[in-house]
GROMACS .gro file of C-alpha atoms in nm:
model
  512
    1UNK     CA    1   2.071   2.499  -0.311
    2UNK     CA    2   2.269   2.184  -0.109
    3UNK     CA    3   2.456   2.509   0.007
    4UNK     CA    4   2.179   2.702   0.174
    5UNK     CA    5   1.950   2.321   0.274
    6UNK     CA    6   2.399   2.201   0.449
    7UNK     CA    7   2.456   2.558   0.590
    8UNK     CA    8   2.083   2.581   0.769
    9UNK     CA    9   2.081   2.188   0.855
   10UNK     CA   10   2.422   2.356   1.042
   11UNK     CA   11   2.178   2.570   1.192
   12UNK     CA   12   1.922   2.437   1.283
   13UNK     CA   13   2.180   2.191   1.458
   14UNK     CA   14   2.233   2.475   1.682
   15UNK     CA   15   1.888   2.554   1.737
   16UNK     CA   16   1.763   2.219   1.842
   17UNK     CA   17   2.105   2.218   2.130
   18UNK     CA   18   1.947   2.492   2.257
   19UNK     CA   19   1.561   2.342   2.175
   20UNK     CA   20   1.745   2.107   2.420
   21UNK     CA   21   1.888   2.368   2.609
   22UNK     CA   22   1.584   2.517   2.734
   23UNK     CA   23   1.407   2.153   2.766
   24UNK     CA   24   1.648   2.076   2.957
   25UNK     CA   25   1.649   2.257   3.265
   26UNK     CA   26   1.351   2.297   3.236
   27UNK     CA   27   1.329   1.917   3.327
   28UNK     CA   28   1.654   2.030   3.623
   29UNK     CA   29   1.432   2.219   3.790
   30UNK     CA   30   1.097   2.109   3.691
   31UNK     CA   31   1.049   1.776   3.675
   32UNK     CA   32   0.816   1.559   3.488
   33UNK     CA   33   0.546   1.788   3.735
   34UNK     CA   34   0.203   1.923   3.668
   35UNK     CA   35   0.406   2.306   3.686
   36UNK     CA   36   0.633   2.186   3.440
   37UNK     CA   37   0.234   2.097   3.219
   38UNK     CA   38   0.141   2.371   3.301
   39UNK     CA   39   0.364   2.480   3.126
   40UNK     CA   40   0.384   2.312   2.799
   41UNK     CA   41   0.008   2.311   2.808
   42UNK     CA   42   0.007   2.711   2.838
   43UNK     CA   43   0.311   2.750   2.527
   44UNK     CA   44   0.091   2.481   2.324
   45UNK     CA   45  -0.306   2.721   2.335
   46UNK     CA   46  -0.145   2.964   2.190
   47UNK     CA   47   0.054   2.813   1.901
   48UNK     CA   48  -0.225   2.583   1.829
   49UNK     CA   49  -0.472   2.810   1.814
   50UNK     CA   50  -0.309   3.082   1.556
   51UNK     CA   51  -0.065   2.783   1.327
   52UNK     CA   52  -0.424   2.587   1.239
   53UNK     CA   53  -0.535   2.918   1.047
   54UNK     CA   54  -0.118   3.039   1.002
   55UNK     CA   55   0.014   2.763   0.821
   56UNK     CA   56  -0.272   2.764   0.612
   57UNK     CA   57  -0.220   3.072   0.437
   58UNK     CA   58   0.147   3.083   0.422
   59UNK     CA   59   0.078   2.729   0.243
   60UNK     CA   60  -0.132   2.943   0.009
   61UNK     CA   61   0.047   3.249   0.018
   62UNK     CA   62   0.410   3.125  -0.117
   63UNK     CA   63   0.222   2.966  -0.450
   64UNK     CA   64   0.003   3.289  -0.571
   65UNK     CA   65   0.285   3.571  -0.449
   66UNK     CA   66   0.473   3.387  -0.654
   67UNK     CA   67   0.282   3.375  -0.967
   68UNK     CA   68   0.164   3.763  -0.873
   69UNK     CA   69   0.489   3.882  -0.876
   70UNK     CA   70   0.593   3.713  -1.214
   71UNK     CA   71   0.287   3.801  -1.445
   72UNK     CA   72   0.213   4.148  -1.236
   73UNK     CA   73   0.536   4.323  -1.097
   74UNK     CA   74   0.699   4.328  -0.684
   75UNK     CA   75   0.495   4.658  -0.617
   76UNK     CA   76   0.150   4.470  -0.678
   77UNK     CA   77   0.279   4.116  -0.430
   78UNK     CA   78   0.438   4.357  -0.187
   79UNK     CA   79  -0.013   4.455  -0.204
   80UNK     CA   80  -0.064   4.109  -0.139
   81UNK     CA   81   0.141   4.086   0.103
   82UNK     CA   82   0.062   4.391   0.295
   83UNK     CA   83  -0.332   4.266   0.276
   84UNK     CA   84  -0.247   3.937   0.414
   85UNK     CA   85  -0.079   4.063   0.718
   86UNK     CA   86  -0.380   4.247   0.776
   87UNK     CA   87  -0.616   4.000   0.778
   88UNK     CA   88  -0.400   3.777   0.954
   89UNK     CA   89  -0.398   4.076   1.163
   90UNK     CA   90  -0.827   4.103   1.254
   91UNK     CA   91  -0.716   3.729   1.226
   92UNK     CA   92  -0.545   3.740   1.528
   93UNK     CA   93  -0.750   4.009   1.706
   94UNK     CA   94  -1.120   3.791   1.755
   95UNK     CA   95  -0.909   3.482   1.863
   96UNK     CA   96  -0.758   3.679   2.125
   97UNK     CA   97  -1.066   3.861   2.243
   98UNK     CA   98  -1.226   3.482   2.260
   99UNK     CA   99  -0.936   3.316   2.374
  100UNK     CA  100  -0.900   3.597   2.726
  101UNK     CA  101  -1.328   3.512   2.739
  102UNK     CA  102  -1.371   3.061   2.731
  103UNK     CA  103  -0.899   3.133   2.881
  104UNK     CA  104  -1.062   2.801   3.097
  105UNK     CA  105  -1.323   2.612   2.828
  106UNK     CA  106  -0.987   2.562   2.599
  107UNK     CA  107  -0.767   2.524   2.929
  108UNK     CA  108  -1.049   2.159   3.025
  109UNK     CA  109  -1.041   2.044   2.700
  110UNK     CA  110  -0.708   2.040   2.576
  111UNK     CA  111  -0.558   1.877   2.985
  112UNK     CA  112  -0.942   1.723   3.134
  113UNK     CA  113  -0.715   1.552   3.322
  114UNK     CA  114  -0.613   1.938   3.449
  115UNK     CA  115  -0.847   2.036   3.857
  116UNK     CA  116  -0.774   2.275   4.104
  117UNK     CA  117  -0.518   2.457   4.172
  118UNK     CA  118  -0.315   2.344   3.873
  119UNK     CA  119  -0.671   2.478   3.653
  120UNK     CA  120  -0.562   2.755   3.823
  121UNK     CA  121  -0.255   2.761   3.765
  122UNK     CA  122  -0.289   2.671   3.352
  123UNK     CA  123  -0.537   2.948   3.297
  124UNK     CA  124  -0.371   3.207   3.411
  125UNK     CA  125  -0.032   3.171   3.231
  126UNK     CA  126  -0.218   3.137   2.928
  127UNK     CA  127  -0.369   3.426   2.966
  128UNK     CA  128  -0.023   3.613   2.955
  129UNK     CA  129   0.158   3.335   2.677
  130UNK     CA  130  -0.270   3.386   2.475
  131UNK     CA  131  -0.157   3.773   2.320
  132UNK     CA  132   0.148   3.544   2.130
  133UNK     CA  133  -0.116   3.549   1.858
  134UNK     CA  134  -0.055   3.763   1.689
  135UNK     CA  135   0.327   3.803   1.641
  136UNK     CA  136   0.292   3.363   1.573
  137UNK     CA  137   0.105   3.460   1.326
  138UNK     CA  138   0.275   3.747   1.137
  139UNK     CA  139   0.513   3.496   1.133
  140UNK     CA  140   0.395   3.301   0.943
  141UNK     CA  141   0.368   3.516   0.642
  142UNK     CA  142   0.686   3.713   0.758
  143UNK     CA  143   0.919   3.315   0.657
  144UNK     CA  144   0.701   3.247   0.367
  145UNK     CA  145   0.826   3.603   0.257
  146UNK     CA  146   1.159   3.561   0.335
  147UNK     CA  147   1.177   3.284   0.186
  148UNK     CA  148   1.044   3.301  -0.148
  149UNK     CA  149   1.374   3.585  -0.161
  150UNK     CA  150   1.600   3.378  -0.079
  151UNK     CA  151   1.622   3.436   0.278
  152UNK     CA  152   1.653   3.110   0.437
  153UNK     CA  153   1.852   3.170   0.686
  154UNK     CA  154   1.675   3.468   0.914
  155UNK     CA  155   1.351   3.218   0.891
  156UNK     CA  156   1.592   2.949   1.089
  157UNK     CA  157   1.814   3.164   1.238
  158UNK     CA  158   1.471   3.289   1.480
  159UNK     CA  159   1.505   3.061   1.715
  160UNK     CA  160   1.821   3.127   1.851
  161UNK     CA  161   1.793   3.429   2.084
  162UNK     CA  162   1.391   3.316   2.168
  163UNK     CA  163   1.572   2.997   2.279
  164UNK     CA  164   1.822   3.181   2.456
  165UNK     CA  165   1.565   3.391   2.641
  166UNK     CA  166   1.288   3.063   2.710
  167UNK     CA  167   1.594   2.892   2.883
  168UNK     CA  168   1.733   3.232   3.106
  169UNK     CA  169   1.342   3.249   3.196
  170UNK     CA  170   1.264   2.907   3.313
  171UNK     CA  171   1.655   2.969   3.505
  172UNK     CA  172   1.465   3.334   3.715
  173UNK     CA  173   1.146   3.158   3.769
  174UNK     CA  174   1.281   2.916   3.980
  175UNK     CA  175   1.483   3.154   4.198
  176UNK     CA  176   1.153   3.414   4.159
  177UNK     CA  177   0.808   3.298   4.090
  178UNK     CA  178   0.676   3.056   3.779
  179UNK     CA  179   0.476   3.352   3.607
  180UNK     CA  180   0.832   3.467   3.464
  181UNK     CA  181   0.797   3.057   3.304
  182UNK     CA  182   0.546   3.283   3.100
  183UNK     CA  183   0.667   3.586   3.029
  184UNK     CA  184   0.929   3.496   2.956
  185UNK     CA  185   0.751   3.245   2.629
  186UNK     CA  186   0.620   3.578   2.498
  187UNK     CA  187   0.897   3.840   2.455
  188UNK     CA  188   1.099   3.463   2.332
  189UNK     CA  189   0.789   3.472   2.050
  190UNK     CA  190   0.854   3.808   1.996
  191UNK     CA  191   1.188   3.824   1.976
  192UNK     CA  192   1.121   3.629   1.678
  193UNK     CA  193   0.920   3.852   1.546
  194UNK     CA  194   1.155   4.117   1.575
  195UNK     CA  195   1.388   3.977   1.364
  196UNK     CA  196   1.168   3.879   1.093
  197UNK     CA  197   1.013   4.239   1.096
  198UNK     CA  198   1.436   4.396   1.010
  199UNK     CA  199   1.492   4.164   0.722
  200UNK     CA  200   1.127   4.153   0.543
  201UNK     CA  201   1.212   4.594   0.525
  202UNK     CA  202   1.573   4.531   0.386
  203UNK     CA  203   1.308   4.357   0.124
  204UNK     CA  204   1.126   4.641  -0.028
  205UNK     CA  205   0.866   4.599   0.171
  206UNK     CA  206   0.675   4.798   0.326
  207UNK     CA  207   0.396   4.757   0.570
  208UNK     CA  208   0.041   4.964   0.541
  209UNK     CA  209  -0.243   4.924   0.821
  210UNK     CA  210  -0.470   4.883   0.494
  211UNK     CA  211  -0.733   4.615   0.414
  212UNK     CA  212  -0.845   4.610   0.074
  213UNK     CA  213  -1.152   4.329   0.120
  214UNK     CA  214  -1.155   4.396  -0.265
  215UNK     CA  215  -0.837   4.241  -0.399
  216UNK     CA  216  -0.953   3.894  -0.582
  217UNK     CA  217  -0.618   3.719  -0.453
  218UNK     CA  218  -0.717   3.728  -0.093
  219UNK     CA  219  -1.007   3.548  -0.210
  220UNK     CA  220  -0.855   3.349  -0.394
  221UNK     CA  221  -0.560   3.282  -0.184
  222UNK     CA  222  -0.866   3.268   0.088
  223UNK     CA  223  -1.051   2.938  -0.092
  224UNK     CA  224  -0.669   2.728  -0.111
  225UNK     CA  225  -0.558   2.817   0.266
  226UNK     CA  226  -0.958   2.701   0.392
  227UNK     CA  227  -0.867   2.285   0.287
  228UNK     CA  228  -0.525   2.348   0.460
  229UNK     CA  229  -0.642   2.585   0.738
  230UNK     CA  230  -0.925   2.226   0.803
  231UNK     CA  231  -0.689   2.017   0.708
  232UNK     CA  232  -0.392   2.153   0.977
  233UNK     CA  233  -0.648   2.200   1.267
  234UNK     CA  234  -0.715   1.811   1.235
  235UNK     CA  235  -0.306   1.806   1.234
  236UNK     CA  236  -0.394   1.993   1.556
  237UNK     CA  237  -0.657   1.805   1.704
  238UNK     CA  238  -0.397   1.553   1.688
  239UNK     CA  239  -0.246   1.739   1.957
  240UNK     CA  240  -0.426   1.743   2.182
  241UNK     CA  241  -0.563   1.440   2.143
  242UNK     CA  242  -0.257   1.322   2.200
  243UNK     CA  243  -0.256   1.542   2.571
  244UNK     CA  244  -0.641   1.563   2.700
  245UNK     CA  245  -0.535   1.142   2.733
  246UNK     CA  246  -0.211   1.153   2.804
  247UNK     CA  247  -0.250   1.382   3.102
  248UNK     CA  248  -0.541   1.155   3.210
  249UNK     CA  249  -0.285   0.843   3.195
  250UNK     CA  250  -0.055   0.966   3.478
  251UNK     CA  251   0.081   1.355   3.635
  252UNK     CA  252   0.349   1.468   3.379
  253UNK     CA  253   0.254   1.227   3.212
  254UNK     CA  254   0.244   1.541   2.906
  255UNK     CA  255   0.548   1.668   2.962
  256UNK     CA  256   0.692   1.352   2.924
  257UNK     CA  257   0.561   1.287   2.578
  258UNK     CA  258   0.635   1.680   2.476
  259UNK     CA  259   1.016   1.594   2.585
  260UNK     CA  260   0.995   1.286   2.357
  261UNK     CA  261   0.791   1.413   2.105
  262UNK     CA  262   1.117   1.735   2.062
  263UNK     CA  263   1.409   1.385   1.989
  264UNK     CA  264   1.238   1.286   1.748
  265UNK     CA  265   1.123   1.567   1.591
  266UNK     CA  266   1.428   1.749   1.554
  267UNK     CA  267   1.556   1.516   1.320
  268UNK     CA  268   1.248   1.650   1.091
  269UNK     CA  269   1.327   1.943   1.234
  270UNK     CA  270   1.765   1.940   1.106
  271UNK     CA  271   1.701   1.755   0.768
  272UNK     CA  272   1.359   1.819   0.670
  273UNK     CA  273   1.239   2.094   0.707
  274UNK     CA  274   1.588   2.218   0.614
  275UNK     CA  275   1.543   2.081   0.237
  276UNK     CA  276   1.133   2.137   0.250
  277UNK     CA  277   1.239   2.533   0.296
  278UNK     CA  278   1.461   2.564   0.001
  279UNK     CA  279   1.277   2.333  -0.197
  280UNK     CA  280   0.870   2.507  -0.087
  281UNK     CA  281   0.950   2.819  -0.333
  282UNK     CA  282   1.159   2.641  -0.585
  283UNK     CA  283   0.912   2.372  -0.623
  284UNK     CA  284   0.661   2.676  -0.684
  285UNK     CA  285   0.832   2.825  -0.913
  286UNK     CA  286   0.843   2.487  -1.143
  287UNK     CA  287   0.473   2.364  -1.056
  288UNK     CA  288   0.421   2.783  -1.209
  289UNK     CA  289   0.603   2.707  -1.504
  290UNK     CA  290   0.439   2.382  -1.576
  291UNK     CA  291   0.725   2.217  -1.537
  292UNK     CA  292   0.605   1.838  -1.440
  293UNK     CA  293   0.902   1.563  -1.543
  294UNK     CA  294   1.112   1.875  -1.403
  295UNK     CA  295   0.936   1.828  -1.068
  296UNK     CA  296   0.945   1.484  -1.115
  297UNK     CA  297   1.248   1.491  -1.076
  298UNK     CA  298   1.270   1.668  -0.817
  299UNK     CA  299   1.105   1.528  -0.595
  300UNK     CA  300   1.242   1.169  -0.624
  301UNK     CA  301   1.577   1.386  -0.548
  302UNK     CA  302   1.442   1.490  -0.224
  303UNK     CA  303   1.276   1.137  -0.109
  304UNK     CA  304   1.606   0.972  -0.176
  305UNK     CA  305   1.814   1.184   0.066
  306UNK     CA  306   1.508   1.226   0.370
  307UNK     CA  307   1.576   0.882   0.344
  308UNK     CA  308   1.924   0.881   0.306
  309UNK     CA  309   1.948   1.081   0.625
  310UNK     CA  310   1.680   1.057   0.776
  311UNK     CA  311   1.702   0.633   0.812
  312UNK     CA  312   2.025   0.560   1.032
  313UNK     CA  313   1.880   0.873   1.323
  314UNK     CA  314   1.543   0.673   1.302
  315UNK     CA  315   1.685   0.362   1.411
  316UNK     CA  316   1.981   0.496   1.625
  317UNK     CA  317   1.653   0.661   1.841
  318UNK     CA  318   1.555   0.322   1.855
  319UNK     CA  319   1.808   0.154   2.021
  320UNK     CA  320   1.970   0.461   2.236
  321UNK     CA  321   1.609   0.567   2.333
  322UNK     CA  322   1.671   0.587   2.745
  323UNK     CA  323   2.062   0.701   2.750
  324UNK     CA  324   1.951   0.961   2.536
  325UNK     CA  325   1.635   1.072   2.723
  326UNK     CA  326   1.893   1.010   3.078
  327UNK     CA  327   2.128   1.183   2.899
  328UNK     CA  328   1.998   1.475   2.797
  329UNK     CA  329   1.716   1.482   3.076
  330UNK     CA  330   1.788   1.340   3.362
  331UNK     CA  331   1.896   1.573   3.652
  332UNK     CA  332   1.800   1.733   3.920
  333UNK     CA  333   1.412   1.648   3.974
  334UNK     CA  334   1.337   1.444   3.611
  335UNK     CA  335   1.262   1.099   3.784
  336UNK     CA  336   1.333   0.713   3.667
  337UNK     CA  337   0.947   0.778   3.670
  338UNK     CA  338   1.041   1.030   3.458
  339UNK     CA  339   1.302   0.905   3.240
  340UNK     CA  340   1.084   0.562   3.141
  341UNK     CA  341   0.850   0.736   3.024
  342UNK     CA  342   0.978   0.912   2.810
  343UNK     CA  343   1.225   0.698   2.711
  344UNK     CA  344   0.900   0.511   2.595
  345UNK     CA  345   0.754   0.786   2.384
  346UNK     CA  346   1.053   0.859   2.218
  347UNK     CA  347   1.102   0.486   2.086
  348UNK     CA  348   0.785   0.450   1.920
  349UNK     CA  349   0.724   0.798   1.793
  350UNK     CA  350   1.097   0.705   1.645
  351UNK     CA  351   0.951   0.446   1.396
  352UNK     CA  352   0.645   0.698   1.219
  353UNK     CA  353   0.957   0.995   1.203
  354UNK     CA  354   0.974   0.807   0.856
  355UNK     CA  355   0.622   0.869   0.737
  356UNK     CA  356   0.621   1.262   0.921
  357UNK     CA  357   0.928   1.329   0.720
  358UNK     CA  358   0.794   1.255   0.349
  359UNK     CA  359   0.438   1.394   0.424
  360UNK     CA  360   0.608   1.794   0.473
  361UNK     CA  361   0.824   1.746   0.182
  362UNK     CA  362   0.474   1.559  -0.055
  363UNK     CA  363   0.251   1.793   0.139
  364UNK     CA  364   0.496   2.163  -0.003
  365UNK     CA  365   0.403   1.907  -0.396
  366UNK     CA  366   0.065   1.938  -0.311
  367UNK     CA  367   0.007   2.345  -0.142
  368UNK     CA  368   0.254   2.415  -0.459
  369UNK     CA  369  -0.040   2.241  -0.799
  370UNK     CA  370  -0.197   2.472  -0.523
  371UNK     CA  371  -0.462   2.157  -0.463
  372UNK     CA  372  -0.453   2.175  -0.101
  373UNK     CA  373  -0.822   1.969  -0.126
  374UNK     CA  374  -0.580   1.588  -0.061
  375UNK     CA  375  -0.334   1.663   0.199
  376UNK     CA  376  -0.741   1.794   0.410
  377UNK     CA  377  -0.878   1.453   0.250
  378UNK     CA  378  -0.493   1.319   0.366
  379UNK     CA  379  -0.505   1.519   0.768
  380UNK     CA  380  -0.905   1.392   0.857
  381UNK     CA  381  -0.863   1.002   0.758
  382UNK     CA  382  -0.474   1.063   0.961
  383UNK     CA  383  -0.673   1.239   1.251
  384UNK     CA  384  -0.929   0.911   1.290
  385UNK     CA  385  -0.702   0.677   1.226
  386UNK     CA  386  -0.564   0.808   1.510
  387UNK     CA  387  -0.810   0.874   1.745
  388UNK     CA  388  -0.925   0.472   1.663
  389UNK     CA  389  -0.499   0.410   1.759
  390UNK     CA  390  -0.494   0.634   2.070
  391UNK     CA  391  -0.805   0.396   2.211
  392UNK     CA  392  -0.663   0.088   2.156
  393UNK     CA  393  -0.286   0.169   2.208
  394UNK     CA  394  -0.259   0.371   2.514
  395UNK     CA  395  -0.463   0.107   2.744
  396UNK     CA  396  -0.187  -0.152   2.662
  397UNK     CA  397   0.071   0.060   2.647
  398UNK     CA  398   0.077   0.400   2.869
  399UNK     CA  399   0.251   0.740   2.727
  400UNK     CA  400   0.347   0.499   2.473
  401UNK     CA  401   0.112   0.365   2.325
  402UNK     CA  402  -0.018   0.763   2.226
  403UNK     CA  403   0.307   0.835   2.006
  404UNK     CA  404   0.338   0.458   1.804
  405UNK     CA  405  -0.094   0.579   1.709
  406UNK     CA  406   0.038   0.880   1.607
  407UNK     CA  407   0.383   0.683   1.375
  408UNK     CA  408   0.088   0.382   1.271
  409UNK     CA  409  -0.137   0.669   1.158
  410UNK     CA  410   0.156   0.941   0.945
  411UNK     CA  411   0.316   0.624   0.748
  412UNK     CA  412  -0.045   0.496   0.676
  413UNK     CA  413  -0.058   0.832   0.541
  414UNK     CA  414   0.153   0.915   0.393
  415UNK     CA  415   0.150   0.564   0.182
  416UNK     CA  416  -0.164   0.780   0.102
  417UNK     CA  417  -0.035   1.137   0.014
  418UNK     CA  418   0.175   0.965  -0.238
  419UNK     CA  419   0.002   0.741  -0.450
  420UNK     CA  420  -0.222   1.066  -0.428
  421UNK     CA  421   0.058   1.302  -0.631
  422UNK     CA  422   0.181   0.966  -0.866
  423UNK     CA  423  -0.244   1.001  -1.007
  424UNK     CA  424  -0.204   1.283  -1.043
  425UNK     CA  425   0.207   1.367  -1.234
  426UNK     CA  426   0.235   1.064  -1.300
  427UNK     CA  427   0.493   0.725  -1.200
  428UNK     CA  428   0.721   0.887  -0.933
  429UNK     CA  429   0.997   0.629  -1.065
  430UNK     CA  430   0.831   0.421  -0.687
  431UNK     CA  431   1.007   0.039  -0.814
  432UNK     CA  432   1.389   0.262  -0.872
  433UNK     CA  433   1.295   0.450  -0.477
  434UNK     CA  434   1.197   0.112  -0.284
  435UNK     CA  435   1.466  -0.034  -0.465
  436UNK     CA  436   1.688   0.240  -0.322
  437UNK     CA  437   1.504   0.261   0.020
  438UNK     CA  438   1.541  -0.124   0.066
  439UNK     CA  439   1.940  -0.078   0.055
  440UNK     CA  440   1.958   0.236   0.340
  441UNK     CA  441   1.699   0.034   0.561
  442UNK     CA  442   1.961  -0.328   0.521
  443UNK     CA  443   2.300  -0.046   0.647
  444UNK     CA  444   2.029   0.139   0.943
  445UNK     CA  445   1.992  -0.196   1.115
  446UNK     CA  446   2.339  -0.346   1.048
  447UNK     CA  447   2.443   0.025   1.153
  448UNK     CA  448   2.222  -0.038   1.440
  449UNK     CA  449   2.330  -0.360   1.507
  450UNK     CA  450   2.708  -0.214   1.511
  451UNK     CA  451   2.645   0.072   1.697
  452UNK     CA  452   2.534  -0.129   2.014
  453UNK     CA  453   2.772  -0.389   2.029
  454UNK     CA  454   3.011  -0.059   2.058
  455UNK     CA  455   2.822   0.065   2.366
  456UNK     CA  456   2.783  -0.285   2.474
  457UNK     CA  457   3.150  -0.297   2.520
  458UNK     CA  458   3.259   0.092   2.597
  459UNK     CA  459   3.015   0.098   2.860
  460UNK     CA  460   3.232  -0.057   3.079
  461UNK     CA  461   3.535   0.151   3.050
  462UNK     CA  462   3.463   0.476   2.965
  463UNK     CA  463   3.136   0.544   3.058
  464UNK     CA  464   2.766   0.642   2.958
  465UNK     CA  465   2.843   0.951   2.756
  466UNK     CA  466   3.181   0.883   2.602
  467UNK     CA  467   3.007   0.535   2.448
  468UNK     CA  468   2.685   0.749   2.347
  469UNK     CA  469   2.939   0.948   2.110
  470UNK     CA  470   3.159   0.696   2.015
  471UNK     CA  471   2.928   0.410   1.972
  472UNK     CA  472   2.776   0.685   1.742
  473UNK     CA  473   3.016   0.816   1.597
  474UNK     CA  474   3.194   0.505   1.468
  475UNK     CA  475   2.815   0.308   1.387
  476UNK     CA  476   2.831   0.663   1.154
  477UNK     CA  477   3.091   0.530   1.019
  478UNK     CA  478   2.955   0.183   0.980
  479UNK     CA  479   2.674   0.386   0.756
  480UNK     CA  480   2.838   0.527   0.542
  481UNK     CA  481   3.089   0.215   0.387
  482UNK     CA  482   2.801   0.049   0.354
  483UNK     CA  483   2.553   0.263   0.178
  484UNK     CA  484   2.862   0.367  -0.091
  485UNK     CA  485   2.941   0.047  -0.211
  486UNK     CA  486   2.552  -0.025  -0.223
  487UNK     CA  487   2.519   0.245  -0.474
  488UNK     CA  488   2.329   0.483  -0.298
  489UNK     CA  489   2.290   0.751  -0.609
  490UNK     CA  490   2.299   1.040  -0.340
  491UNK     CA  491   2.594   0.920  -0.114
  492UNK     CA  492   2.763   0.859  -0.429
  493UNK     CA  493   2.742   1.218  -0.573
  494UNK     CA  494   2.785   1.289  -0.302
  495UNK     CA  495   3.167   1.193  -0.243
  496UNK     CA  496   3.205   1.319  -0.611
  497UNK     CA  497   3.110   1.667  -0.482
  498UNK     CA  498   3.343   1.683  -0.148
  499UNK     CA  499   3.632   1.519  -0.389
  500UNK     CA  500   3.559   1.784  -0.651
  501UNK     CA  501   3.521   2.097  -0.391
  502UNK     CA  502   3.894   1.924  -0.244
  503UNK     CA  503   4.055   1.975  -0.693
  504UNK     CA  504   3.895   2.231  -0.670
  505UNK     CA  505   4.129   2.427  -0.398
  506UNK     CA  506   4.439   2.216  -0.501
  507UNK     CA  507   4.375   2.430  -0.750
  508UNK     CA  508   4.358   2.733  -0.613
  509UNK     CA  509   4.639   2.662  -0.395
  510UNK     CA  510   4.819   2.567  -0.637
  511UNK     CA  511   4.781   2.923  -0.865
  512UNK     CA  512   4.901   3.089  -0.610
   0.00000   0.00000   0.00000
């Protein structure tokens, strides 16, 4: 599993760099303006419209498929998959038709501050990208299917060609017409679907245009999916509320919020999603076999591993928020105001990364236990808290207040999830985990201070880019030395594994 996680991390890093490339190109040609806001809102609408349902369906799909395959065989499980795909296509058709009829109303809800030409362009863009709901919807099912089959690389790779198409379309739009951006977005999402379907068919699955409404497994999945759908819809409503308030706070506010969110979420994408992607099918199988002691062991290991990987990144983003934003986006039409707004939001978003990181793993654990109600209730609490904090903090901190509200609500609700899971399955060794976490925090803070001192010294000698890179490298070295001597179990195990690999290589060379 560890080897797969490392490979996924490397692929995710490449994909995220291309994702940054997309944002950098967008910021270069359009800065934080009404055009960039229009483009991002038009992408948000189809994503949110189906992400709500898609996440819920995939949450119910993996545990049920695992149980069906183990008890009734692969053929029955594939029949179930086919029913799920056709159900998704039916739902997508309903969403598409309603979306085309009520595009203006949807845009008005998501971007209250849009009016005049900005509103008209957003409606036109959205009507083009709305067709993407079909590909987004089926992608959720096919990604889950491949993960069950132990194929993790392809779902991770699908972001590479998509991001290249996104980049090309933004560049071409600057030479031709801005409508190329929305057409390119649709093609990019289709490319993900195309890559997935090739490997799904290689996994002995053949699609049939047939929906068996009498399949009891579909009904079971919908029972599981409904709370997950409600929970996910609450999370998406949070995004909509943030965007709505951002559109009223400042022109380019949505763009600044999106750029900063992308930078903070990249940490989750590289480290956490790489772990949870491999972990979800594994813990689903453990739960299906009712091995609770093994589940606790795997879960506590995953939590500790996330802490070790994520905490130094959080401290680094907070300390270097402004130079990081300037390095990535500070060119072309991306002016000083956009830089300050984005850096401010990034600082406050970074605080909540630890909460969002654990929330992903804990939520998947509840789904594996076929409990989708607890994450739903948790998401409702998060939304309520986020709305209250949004209204209060945005008055004092502007765009940064929206980011801080998201961070606080995510941390509090993750703690509630952890408490609920402990009640459900028993002790998770939270005292040991907390003690380990404090060591990691201390090491991360010391690393941050050392990196900042190194940066301040180097900036006058080498310039911003090299100073940032070298200070991060030096800080990383200090961090790993500290947590090794503080006896963080995960790092000590990692070092032992590396030593073992080196010894094996040496033996192999000696044998030859």
